[in-house]
Coordinates of N, CA and C in Angstrom, one line a residue:
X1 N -198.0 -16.9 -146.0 CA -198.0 -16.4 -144.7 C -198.8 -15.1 -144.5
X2 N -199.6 -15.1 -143.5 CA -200.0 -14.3 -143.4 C -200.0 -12.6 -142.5
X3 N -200.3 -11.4 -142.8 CA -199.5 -10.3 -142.7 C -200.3 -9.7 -141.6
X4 N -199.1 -9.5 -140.4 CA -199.7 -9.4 -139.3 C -199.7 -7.9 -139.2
X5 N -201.0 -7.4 -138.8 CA -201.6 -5.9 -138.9 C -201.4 -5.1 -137.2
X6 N -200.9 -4.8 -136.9 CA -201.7 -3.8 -135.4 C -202.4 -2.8 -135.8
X7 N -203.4 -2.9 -135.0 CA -204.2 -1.3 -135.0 C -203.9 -0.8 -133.5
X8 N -204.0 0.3 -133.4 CA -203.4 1.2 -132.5 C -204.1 2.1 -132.6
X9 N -205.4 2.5 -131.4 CA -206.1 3.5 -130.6 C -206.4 3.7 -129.9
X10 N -207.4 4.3 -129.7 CA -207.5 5.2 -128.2 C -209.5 4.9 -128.3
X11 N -209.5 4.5 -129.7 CA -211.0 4.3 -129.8 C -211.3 2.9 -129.9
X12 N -211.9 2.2 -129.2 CA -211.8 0.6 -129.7 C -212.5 0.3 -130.5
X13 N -214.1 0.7 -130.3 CA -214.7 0.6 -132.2 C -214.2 1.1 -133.1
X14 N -213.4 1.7 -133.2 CA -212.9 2.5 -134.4 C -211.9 1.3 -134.6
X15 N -211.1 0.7 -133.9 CA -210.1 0.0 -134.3 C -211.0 -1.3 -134.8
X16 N -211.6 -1.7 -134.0 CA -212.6 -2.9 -134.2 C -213.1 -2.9 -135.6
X17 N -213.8 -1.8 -136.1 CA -213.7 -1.6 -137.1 C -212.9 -2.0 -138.3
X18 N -211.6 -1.4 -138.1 CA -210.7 -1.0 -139.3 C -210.3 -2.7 -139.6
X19 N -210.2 -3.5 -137.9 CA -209.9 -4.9 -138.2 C -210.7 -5.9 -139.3
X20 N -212.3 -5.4 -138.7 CA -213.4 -6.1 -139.5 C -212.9 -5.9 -141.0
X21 N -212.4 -4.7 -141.3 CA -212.6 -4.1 -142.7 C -211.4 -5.3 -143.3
X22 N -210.3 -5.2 -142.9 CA -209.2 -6.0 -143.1 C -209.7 -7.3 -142.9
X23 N -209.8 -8.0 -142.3 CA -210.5 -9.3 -142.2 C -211.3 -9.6 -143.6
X24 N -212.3 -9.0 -143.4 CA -213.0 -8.9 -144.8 C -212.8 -8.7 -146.6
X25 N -211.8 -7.7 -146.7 CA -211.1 -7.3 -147.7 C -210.3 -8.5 -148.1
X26 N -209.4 -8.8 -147.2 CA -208.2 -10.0 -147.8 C -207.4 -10.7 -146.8
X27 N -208.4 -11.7 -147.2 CA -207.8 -13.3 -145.9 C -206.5 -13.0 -145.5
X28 N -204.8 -12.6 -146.2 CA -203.9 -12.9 -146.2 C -203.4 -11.4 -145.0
X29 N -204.6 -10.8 -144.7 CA -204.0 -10.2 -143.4 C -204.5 -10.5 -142.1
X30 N -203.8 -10.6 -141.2 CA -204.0 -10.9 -139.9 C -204.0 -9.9 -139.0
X31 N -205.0 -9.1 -138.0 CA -204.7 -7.5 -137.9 C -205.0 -8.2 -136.0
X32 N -205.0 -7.6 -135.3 CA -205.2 -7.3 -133.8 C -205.3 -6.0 -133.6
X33 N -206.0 -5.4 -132.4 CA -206.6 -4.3 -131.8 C -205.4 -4.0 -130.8
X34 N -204.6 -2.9 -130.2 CA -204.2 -2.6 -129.0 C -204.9 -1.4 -128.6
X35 N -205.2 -1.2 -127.6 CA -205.1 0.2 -126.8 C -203.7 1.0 -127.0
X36 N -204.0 2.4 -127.2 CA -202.7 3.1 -128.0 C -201.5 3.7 -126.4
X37 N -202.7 3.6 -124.9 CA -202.7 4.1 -124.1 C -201.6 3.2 -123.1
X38 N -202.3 2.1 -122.9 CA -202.3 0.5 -121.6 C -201.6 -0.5 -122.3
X39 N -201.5 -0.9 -124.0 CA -200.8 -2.4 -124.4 C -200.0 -1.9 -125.2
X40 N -199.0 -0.7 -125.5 CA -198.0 -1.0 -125.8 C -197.2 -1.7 -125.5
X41 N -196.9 -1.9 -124.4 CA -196.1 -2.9 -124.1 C -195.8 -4.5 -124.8
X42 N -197.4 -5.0 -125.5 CA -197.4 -6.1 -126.2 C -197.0 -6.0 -127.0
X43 N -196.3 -4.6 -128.1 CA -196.0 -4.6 -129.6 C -194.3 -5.3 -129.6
X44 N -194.1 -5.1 -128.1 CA -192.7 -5.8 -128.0 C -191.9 -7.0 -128.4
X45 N -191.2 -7.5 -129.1 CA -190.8 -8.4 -129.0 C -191.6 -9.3 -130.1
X46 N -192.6 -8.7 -130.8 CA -193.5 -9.6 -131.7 C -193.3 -8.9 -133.2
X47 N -193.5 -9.8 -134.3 CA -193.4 -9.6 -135.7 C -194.5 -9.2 -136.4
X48 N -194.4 -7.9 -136.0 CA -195.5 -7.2 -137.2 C -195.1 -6.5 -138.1
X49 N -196.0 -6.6 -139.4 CA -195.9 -6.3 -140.4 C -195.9 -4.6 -140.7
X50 N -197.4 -4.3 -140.2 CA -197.7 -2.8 -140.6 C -198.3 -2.7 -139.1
X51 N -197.8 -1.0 -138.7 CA -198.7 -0.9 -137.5 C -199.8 0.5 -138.1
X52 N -201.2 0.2 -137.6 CA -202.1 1.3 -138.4 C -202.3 2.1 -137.1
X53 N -202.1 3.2 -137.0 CA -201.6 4.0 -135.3 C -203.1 5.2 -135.8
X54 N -203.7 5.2 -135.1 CA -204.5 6.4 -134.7 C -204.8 7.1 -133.7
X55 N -203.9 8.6 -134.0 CA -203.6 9.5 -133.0 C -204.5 10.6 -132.9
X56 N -206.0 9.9 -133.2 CA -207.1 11.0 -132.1 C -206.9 11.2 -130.8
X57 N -206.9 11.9 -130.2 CA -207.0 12.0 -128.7 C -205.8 11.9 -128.0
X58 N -204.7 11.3 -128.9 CA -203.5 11.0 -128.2 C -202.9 12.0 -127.6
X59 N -202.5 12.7 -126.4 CA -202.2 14.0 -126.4 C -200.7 14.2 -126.5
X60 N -199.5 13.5 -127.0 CA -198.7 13.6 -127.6 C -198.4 12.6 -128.3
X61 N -199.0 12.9 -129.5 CA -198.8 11.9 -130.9 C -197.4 11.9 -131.2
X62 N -196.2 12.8 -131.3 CA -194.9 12.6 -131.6 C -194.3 11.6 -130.7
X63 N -194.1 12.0 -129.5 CA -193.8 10.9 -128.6 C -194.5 9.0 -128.5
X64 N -195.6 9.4 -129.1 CA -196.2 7.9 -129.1 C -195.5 7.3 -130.1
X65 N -195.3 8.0 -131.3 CA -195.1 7.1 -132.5 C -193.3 7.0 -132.2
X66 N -192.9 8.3 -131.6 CA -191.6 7.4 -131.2 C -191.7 6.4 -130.2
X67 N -192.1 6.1 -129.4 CA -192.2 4.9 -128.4 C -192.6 4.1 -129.2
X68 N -193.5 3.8 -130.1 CA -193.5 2.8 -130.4 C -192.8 2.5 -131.4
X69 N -191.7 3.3 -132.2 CA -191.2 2.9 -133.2 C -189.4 2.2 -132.3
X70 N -189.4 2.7 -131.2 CA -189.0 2.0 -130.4 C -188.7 0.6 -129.4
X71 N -190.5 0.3 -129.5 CA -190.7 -1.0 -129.2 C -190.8 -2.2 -129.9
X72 N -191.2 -1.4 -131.3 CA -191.0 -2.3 -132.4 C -190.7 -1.6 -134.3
X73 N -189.7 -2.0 -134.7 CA -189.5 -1.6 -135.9 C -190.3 -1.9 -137.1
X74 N -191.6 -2.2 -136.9 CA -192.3 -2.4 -138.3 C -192.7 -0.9 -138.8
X75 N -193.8 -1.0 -139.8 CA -193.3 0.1 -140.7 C -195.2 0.8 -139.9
X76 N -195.0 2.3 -140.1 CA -196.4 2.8 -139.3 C -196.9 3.5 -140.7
X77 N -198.4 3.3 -140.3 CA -199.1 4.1 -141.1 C -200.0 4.9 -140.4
X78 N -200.1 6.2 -140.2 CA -200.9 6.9 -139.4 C -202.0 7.4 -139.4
X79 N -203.0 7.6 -139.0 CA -204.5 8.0 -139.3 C -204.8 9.1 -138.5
X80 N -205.7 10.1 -138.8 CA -206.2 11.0 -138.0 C -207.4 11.6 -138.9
X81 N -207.6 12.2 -138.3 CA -209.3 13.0 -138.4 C -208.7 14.6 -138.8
X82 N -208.2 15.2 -137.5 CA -207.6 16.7 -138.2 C -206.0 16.4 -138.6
X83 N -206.0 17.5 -139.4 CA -204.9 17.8 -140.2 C -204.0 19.3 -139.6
X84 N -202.7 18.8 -138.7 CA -202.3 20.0 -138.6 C -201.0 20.0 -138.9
X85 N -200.8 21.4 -139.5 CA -199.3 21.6 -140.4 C -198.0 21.7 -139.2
X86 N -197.7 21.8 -138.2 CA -196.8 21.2 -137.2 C -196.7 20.1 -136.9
X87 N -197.8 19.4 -137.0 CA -197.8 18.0 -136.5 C -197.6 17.0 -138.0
X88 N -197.9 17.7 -139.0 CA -197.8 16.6 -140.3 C -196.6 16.8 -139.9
X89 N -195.6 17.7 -140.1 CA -194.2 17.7 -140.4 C -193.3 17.3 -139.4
X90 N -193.9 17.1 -137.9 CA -193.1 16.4 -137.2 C -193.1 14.8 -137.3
X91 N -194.1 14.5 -137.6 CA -194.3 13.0 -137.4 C -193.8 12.5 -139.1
X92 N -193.1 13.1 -139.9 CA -192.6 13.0 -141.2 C -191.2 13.0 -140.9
X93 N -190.9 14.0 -140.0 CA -189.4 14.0 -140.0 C -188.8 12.7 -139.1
X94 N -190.3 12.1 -138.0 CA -190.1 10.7 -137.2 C -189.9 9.9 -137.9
X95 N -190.2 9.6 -138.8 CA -190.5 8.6 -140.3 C -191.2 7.8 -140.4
X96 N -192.4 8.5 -140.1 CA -193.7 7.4 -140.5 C -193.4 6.7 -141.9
X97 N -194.3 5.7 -142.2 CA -194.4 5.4 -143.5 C -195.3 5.9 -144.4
X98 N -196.5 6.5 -143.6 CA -197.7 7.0 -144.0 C -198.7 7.8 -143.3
X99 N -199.3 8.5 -144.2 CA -200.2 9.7 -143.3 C -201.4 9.8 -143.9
X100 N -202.8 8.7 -143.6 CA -204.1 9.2 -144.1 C -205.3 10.0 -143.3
X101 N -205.9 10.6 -144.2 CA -207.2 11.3 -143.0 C -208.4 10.1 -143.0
X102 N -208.9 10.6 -141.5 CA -209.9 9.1 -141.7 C -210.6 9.6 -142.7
X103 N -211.0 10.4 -144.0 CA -212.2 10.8 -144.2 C -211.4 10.2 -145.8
X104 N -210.9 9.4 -146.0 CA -210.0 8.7 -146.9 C -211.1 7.6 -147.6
X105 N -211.0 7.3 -148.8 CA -211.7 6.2 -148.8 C -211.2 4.9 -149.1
X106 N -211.8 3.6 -148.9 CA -211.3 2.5 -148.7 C -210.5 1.9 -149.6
X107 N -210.5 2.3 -151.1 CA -209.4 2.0 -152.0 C -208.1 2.8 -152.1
X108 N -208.3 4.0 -151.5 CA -206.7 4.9 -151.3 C -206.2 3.9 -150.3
X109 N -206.9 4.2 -148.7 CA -206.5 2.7 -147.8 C -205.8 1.8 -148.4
X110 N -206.5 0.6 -149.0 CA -205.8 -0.3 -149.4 C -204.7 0.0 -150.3
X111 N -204.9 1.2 -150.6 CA -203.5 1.6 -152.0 C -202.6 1.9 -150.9
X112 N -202.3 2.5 -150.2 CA -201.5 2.9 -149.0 C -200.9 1.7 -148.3
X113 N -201.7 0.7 -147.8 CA -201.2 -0.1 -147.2 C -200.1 -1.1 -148.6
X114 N -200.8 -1.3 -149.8 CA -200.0 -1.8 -150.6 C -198.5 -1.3 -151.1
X115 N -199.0 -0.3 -150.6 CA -197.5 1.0 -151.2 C -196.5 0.2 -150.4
X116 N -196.9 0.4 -148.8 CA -196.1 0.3 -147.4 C -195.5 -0.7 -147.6
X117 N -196.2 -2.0 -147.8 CA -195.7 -2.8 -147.8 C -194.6 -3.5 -148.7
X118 N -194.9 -2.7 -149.5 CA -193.6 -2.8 -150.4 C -192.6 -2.3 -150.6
X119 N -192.6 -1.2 -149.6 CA -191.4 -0.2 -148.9 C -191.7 1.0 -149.6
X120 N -192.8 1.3 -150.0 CA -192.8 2.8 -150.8 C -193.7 3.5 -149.3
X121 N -193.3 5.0 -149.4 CA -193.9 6.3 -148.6 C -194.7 6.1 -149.6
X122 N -196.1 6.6 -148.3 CA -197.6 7.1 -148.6 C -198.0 7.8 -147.9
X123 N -197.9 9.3 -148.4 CA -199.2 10.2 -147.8 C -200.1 10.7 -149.0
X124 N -201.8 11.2 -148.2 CA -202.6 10.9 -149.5 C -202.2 12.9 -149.6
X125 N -203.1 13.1 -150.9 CA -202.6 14.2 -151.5 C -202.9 16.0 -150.9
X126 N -203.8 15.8 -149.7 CA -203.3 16.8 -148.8 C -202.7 17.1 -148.0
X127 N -202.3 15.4 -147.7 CA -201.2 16.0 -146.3 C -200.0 16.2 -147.3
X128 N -199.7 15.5 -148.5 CA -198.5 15.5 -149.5 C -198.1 17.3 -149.7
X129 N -199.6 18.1 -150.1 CA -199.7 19.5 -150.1 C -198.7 20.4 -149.0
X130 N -199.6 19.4 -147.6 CA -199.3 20.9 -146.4 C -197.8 20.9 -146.2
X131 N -197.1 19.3 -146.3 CA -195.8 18.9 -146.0 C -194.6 19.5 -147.1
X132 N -195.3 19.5 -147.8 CA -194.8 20.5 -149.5 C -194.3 21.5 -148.9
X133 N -195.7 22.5 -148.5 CA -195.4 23.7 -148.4 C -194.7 24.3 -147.1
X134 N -195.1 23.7 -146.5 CA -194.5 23.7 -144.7 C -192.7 23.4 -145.1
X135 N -192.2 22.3 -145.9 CA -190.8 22.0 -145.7 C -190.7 23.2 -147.0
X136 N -190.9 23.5 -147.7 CA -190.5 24.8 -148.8 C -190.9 26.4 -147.8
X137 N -191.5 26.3 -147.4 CA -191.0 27.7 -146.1 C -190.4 27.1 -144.9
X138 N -189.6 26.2 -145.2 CA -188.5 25.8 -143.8 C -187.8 25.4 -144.7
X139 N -187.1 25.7 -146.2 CA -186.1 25.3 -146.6 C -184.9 25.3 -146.1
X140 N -184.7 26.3 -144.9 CA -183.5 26.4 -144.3 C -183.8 26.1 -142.6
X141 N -184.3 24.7 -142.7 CA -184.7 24.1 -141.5 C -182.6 23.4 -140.7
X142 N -182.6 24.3 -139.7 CA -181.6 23.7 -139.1 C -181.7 22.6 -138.0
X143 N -180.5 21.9 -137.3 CA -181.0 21.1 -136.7 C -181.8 21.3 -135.5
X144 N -181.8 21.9 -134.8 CA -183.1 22.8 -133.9 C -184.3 21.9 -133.7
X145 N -184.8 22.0 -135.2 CA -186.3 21.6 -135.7 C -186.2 20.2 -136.1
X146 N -185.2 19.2 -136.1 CA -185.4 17.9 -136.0 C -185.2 17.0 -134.9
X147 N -186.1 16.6 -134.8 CA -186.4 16.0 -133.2 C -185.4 14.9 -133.6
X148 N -185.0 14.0 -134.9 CA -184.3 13.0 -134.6 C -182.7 13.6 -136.0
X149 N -182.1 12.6 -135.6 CA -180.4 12.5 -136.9 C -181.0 11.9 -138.3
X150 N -181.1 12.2 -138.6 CA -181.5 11.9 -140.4 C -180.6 11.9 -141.6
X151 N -178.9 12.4 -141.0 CA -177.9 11.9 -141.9 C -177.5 10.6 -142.1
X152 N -178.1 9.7 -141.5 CA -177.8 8.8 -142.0 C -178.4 8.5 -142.8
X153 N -179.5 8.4 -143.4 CA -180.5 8.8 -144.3 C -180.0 9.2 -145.3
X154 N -179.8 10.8 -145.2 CA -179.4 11.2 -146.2 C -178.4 10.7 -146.8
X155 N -177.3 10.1 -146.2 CA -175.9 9.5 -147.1 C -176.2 8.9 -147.9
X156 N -177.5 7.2 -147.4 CA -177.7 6.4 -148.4 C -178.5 7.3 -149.4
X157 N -179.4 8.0 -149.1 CA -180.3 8.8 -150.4 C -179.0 9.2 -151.2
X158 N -178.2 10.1 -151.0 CA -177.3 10.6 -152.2 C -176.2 9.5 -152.4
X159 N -176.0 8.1 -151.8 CA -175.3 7.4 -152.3 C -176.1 6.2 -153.6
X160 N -177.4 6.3 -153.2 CA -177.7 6.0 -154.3 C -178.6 6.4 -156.0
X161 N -178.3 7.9 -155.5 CA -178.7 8.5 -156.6 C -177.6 9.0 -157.7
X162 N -177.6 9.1 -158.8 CA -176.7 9.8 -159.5 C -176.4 11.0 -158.9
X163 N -175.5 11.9 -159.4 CA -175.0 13.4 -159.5 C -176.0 14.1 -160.1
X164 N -176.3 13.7 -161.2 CA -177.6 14.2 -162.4 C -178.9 14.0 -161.0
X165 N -178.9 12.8 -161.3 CA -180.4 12.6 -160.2 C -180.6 13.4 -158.9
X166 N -179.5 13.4 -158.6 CA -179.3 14.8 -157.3 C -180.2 15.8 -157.6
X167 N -179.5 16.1 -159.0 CA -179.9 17.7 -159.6 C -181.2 17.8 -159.8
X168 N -181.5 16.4 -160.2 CA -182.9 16.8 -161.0 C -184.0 16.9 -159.6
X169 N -183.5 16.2 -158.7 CA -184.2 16.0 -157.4 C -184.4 17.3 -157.0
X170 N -183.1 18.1 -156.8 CA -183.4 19.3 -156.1 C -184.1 20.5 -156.9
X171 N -184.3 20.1 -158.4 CA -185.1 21.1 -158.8 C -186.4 21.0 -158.9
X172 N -186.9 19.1 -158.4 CA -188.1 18.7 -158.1 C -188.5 19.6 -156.9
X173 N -188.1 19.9 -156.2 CA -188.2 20.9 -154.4 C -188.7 22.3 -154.8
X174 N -188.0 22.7 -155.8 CA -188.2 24.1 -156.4 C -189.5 24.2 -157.3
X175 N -190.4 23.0 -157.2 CA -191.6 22.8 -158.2 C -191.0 23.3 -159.6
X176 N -190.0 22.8 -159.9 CA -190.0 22.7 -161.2 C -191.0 21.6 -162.5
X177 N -191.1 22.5 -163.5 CA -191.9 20.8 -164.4 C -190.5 20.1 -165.1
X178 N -191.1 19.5 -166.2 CA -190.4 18.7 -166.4 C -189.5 19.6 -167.6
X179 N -190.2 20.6 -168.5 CA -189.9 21.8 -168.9 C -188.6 22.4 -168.9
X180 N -189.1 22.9 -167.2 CA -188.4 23.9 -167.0 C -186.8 23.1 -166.5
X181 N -187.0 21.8 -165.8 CA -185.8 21.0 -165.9 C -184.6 20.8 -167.1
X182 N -185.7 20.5 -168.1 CA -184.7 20.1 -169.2 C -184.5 21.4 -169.7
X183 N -184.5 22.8 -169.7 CA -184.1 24.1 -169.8 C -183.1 24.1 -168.6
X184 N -182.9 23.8 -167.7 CA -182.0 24.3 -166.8 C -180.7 23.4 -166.8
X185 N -181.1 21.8 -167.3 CA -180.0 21.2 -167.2 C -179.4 21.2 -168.8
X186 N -180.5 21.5 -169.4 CA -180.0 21.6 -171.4 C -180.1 19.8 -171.5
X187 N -181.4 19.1 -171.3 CA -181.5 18.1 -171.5 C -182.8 17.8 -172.4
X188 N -183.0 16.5 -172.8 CA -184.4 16.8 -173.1 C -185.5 16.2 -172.2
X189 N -186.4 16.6 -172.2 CA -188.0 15.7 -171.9 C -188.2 14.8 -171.5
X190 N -187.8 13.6 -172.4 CA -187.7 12.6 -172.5 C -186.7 11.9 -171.6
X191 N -185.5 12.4 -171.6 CA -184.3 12.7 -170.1 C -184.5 12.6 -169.1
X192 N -185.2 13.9 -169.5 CA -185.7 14.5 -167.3 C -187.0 13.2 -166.9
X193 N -187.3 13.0 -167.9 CA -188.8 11.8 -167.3 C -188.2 10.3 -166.7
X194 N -186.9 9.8 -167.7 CA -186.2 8.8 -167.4 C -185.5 9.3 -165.9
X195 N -184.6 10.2 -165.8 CA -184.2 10.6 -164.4 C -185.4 10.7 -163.3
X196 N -186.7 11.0 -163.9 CA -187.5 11.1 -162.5 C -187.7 9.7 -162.1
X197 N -188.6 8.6 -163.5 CA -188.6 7.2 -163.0 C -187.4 6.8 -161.6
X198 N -186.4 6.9 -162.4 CA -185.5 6.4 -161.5 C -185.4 6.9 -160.4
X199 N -185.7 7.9 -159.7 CA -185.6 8.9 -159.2 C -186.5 8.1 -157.7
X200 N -187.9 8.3 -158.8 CA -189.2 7.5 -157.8 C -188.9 6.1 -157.2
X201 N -187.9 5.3 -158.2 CA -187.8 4.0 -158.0 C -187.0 3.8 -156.9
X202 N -185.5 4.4 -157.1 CA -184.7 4.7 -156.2 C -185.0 4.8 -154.7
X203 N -186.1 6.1 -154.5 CA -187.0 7.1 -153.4 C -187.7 6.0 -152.9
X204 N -188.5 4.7 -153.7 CA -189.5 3.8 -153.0 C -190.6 5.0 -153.0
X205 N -191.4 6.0 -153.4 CA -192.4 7.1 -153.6 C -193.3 7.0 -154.8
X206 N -194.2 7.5 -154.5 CA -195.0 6.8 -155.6 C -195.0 8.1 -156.7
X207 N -194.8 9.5 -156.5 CA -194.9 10.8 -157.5 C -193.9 11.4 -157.1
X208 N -193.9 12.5 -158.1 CA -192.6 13.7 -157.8 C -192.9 14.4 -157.2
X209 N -194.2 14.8 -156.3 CA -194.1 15.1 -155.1 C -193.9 14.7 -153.8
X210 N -194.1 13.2 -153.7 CA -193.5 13.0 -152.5 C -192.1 12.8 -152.5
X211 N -191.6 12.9 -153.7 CA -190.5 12.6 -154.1 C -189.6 14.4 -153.5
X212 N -189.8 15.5 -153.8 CA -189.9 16.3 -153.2 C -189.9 16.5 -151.9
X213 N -191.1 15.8 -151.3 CA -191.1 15.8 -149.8 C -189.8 15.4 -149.3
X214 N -189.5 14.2 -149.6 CA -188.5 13.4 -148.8 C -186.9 14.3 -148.9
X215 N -186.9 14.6 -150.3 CA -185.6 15.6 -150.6 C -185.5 16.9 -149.3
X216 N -186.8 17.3 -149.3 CA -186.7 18.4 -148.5 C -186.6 18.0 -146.8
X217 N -187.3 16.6 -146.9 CA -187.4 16.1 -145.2 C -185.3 16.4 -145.2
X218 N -185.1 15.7 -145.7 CA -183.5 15.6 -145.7 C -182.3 16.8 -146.5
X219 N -183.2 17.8 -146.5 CA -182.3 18.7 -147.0 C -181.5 18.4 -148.1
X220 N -182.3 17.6 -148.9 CA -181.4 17.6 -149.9 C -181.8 18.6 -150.9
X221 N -181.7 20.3 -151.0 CA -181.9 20.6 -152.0 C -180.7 21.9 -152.6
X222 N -181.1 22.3 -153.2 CA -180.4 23.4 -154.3 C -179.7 24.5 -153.3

């Protein structure tokens, strides 16, 4: 069966594009064009896989991606051109699935979309950076600064992590290595690397940074 794609802009060659590219790459997806502005409305009520959203021009990108994550529950991956550190972190704490810059190239793309689809977060490694450092100077983000309830979230995150894995998570936040881990818990190397695997697998994340991110999106730290 084939994997039904929306693209979502405000640019139609640009979308037109990204469809061609899909088309071309691998028969087994099926993508369609919306206007990000006039056809939301059609994401309603229909079975899509991945929605690929590009919020050039959009003049409130947070609100878009909540409306549409409203209209329909598939998973988003988001595109833009600039990169800004308020807006990475709000549309993270919305729960995109993903955050590329167009200036990405077509194999991260396809790595991204592959991640998605298999339920792993993807952002590529600058927005991974700014979201780092933005949620580590907001370690003591109260609720104020989250536009949506994320405890629910967090319950299943710490219900399915160990006690250990907690720990090791929250010292992943504190840019610890792997080192300075097994110094802090009196474990070895070898330990802390098995605790992260699982850690990543658990997370659906593809590194111990985004693995980080998500701890910090949810406050889970030290």
């Amino acid at each position: 069966m084939k994997k039904i794609i929306a693209i979502v802009s405000l640019n139609t060659l640009f979308a037109e594009g990204i469809k061609r590219i899909l088309e071309v790459a691998n028969y087994s997806y099926k993508p369609n064009c919306y206007n990000i502005e006039s056809e939301l409305v059609q994401l309603e009520a229909k079975h899509i896989d991945l929605m690929i959203v590009d919020i050039d021009g959009v003049s409130n990108p947070i609100n878009t991606i909540e409306v549409i994550k409203a209209k329909n529950p598939s998973k988003i991956l988001v595109l833009s051109s600039n990169v800004r550190k308020d807006l990475v972190k709000k549309l993270v704490f919305v729960g995109i699935d993903g955050y590329l810059q167009k200036t990405t190239s077509s194999d991260i793309f396809f790595e991204a979309i592959r991640y998605i689809e298999n339920g792993y977060i993807y952002y590529d490694q600058r927005i991974v950076n700014i979201v780092y450092s933005e949620y580590k100077r907001l370690s003591n983000i109260t609720e104020e600064h989250q536009p949506i309830d994320l405890s629910n979230e967090k319950n299943y995150v710490l219900d399915i992590l160990t006690n250990r894995e907690v720990l090791v998570l929250q010292l992943l936040t504190e840019g610890c290595s792997n080192r300075d881990i097994s110094k802090r818990l009196m474990i070895s190397e070898k330990t802390v690397k098995n605790y992260i695997t699982n850690i990543l697998t658990k997370l659906k994340v593809r590194d111990r940074t985004n693995a980080a991110v998500k701890a910090l999106r949810l406050q889970i730290t030290s």
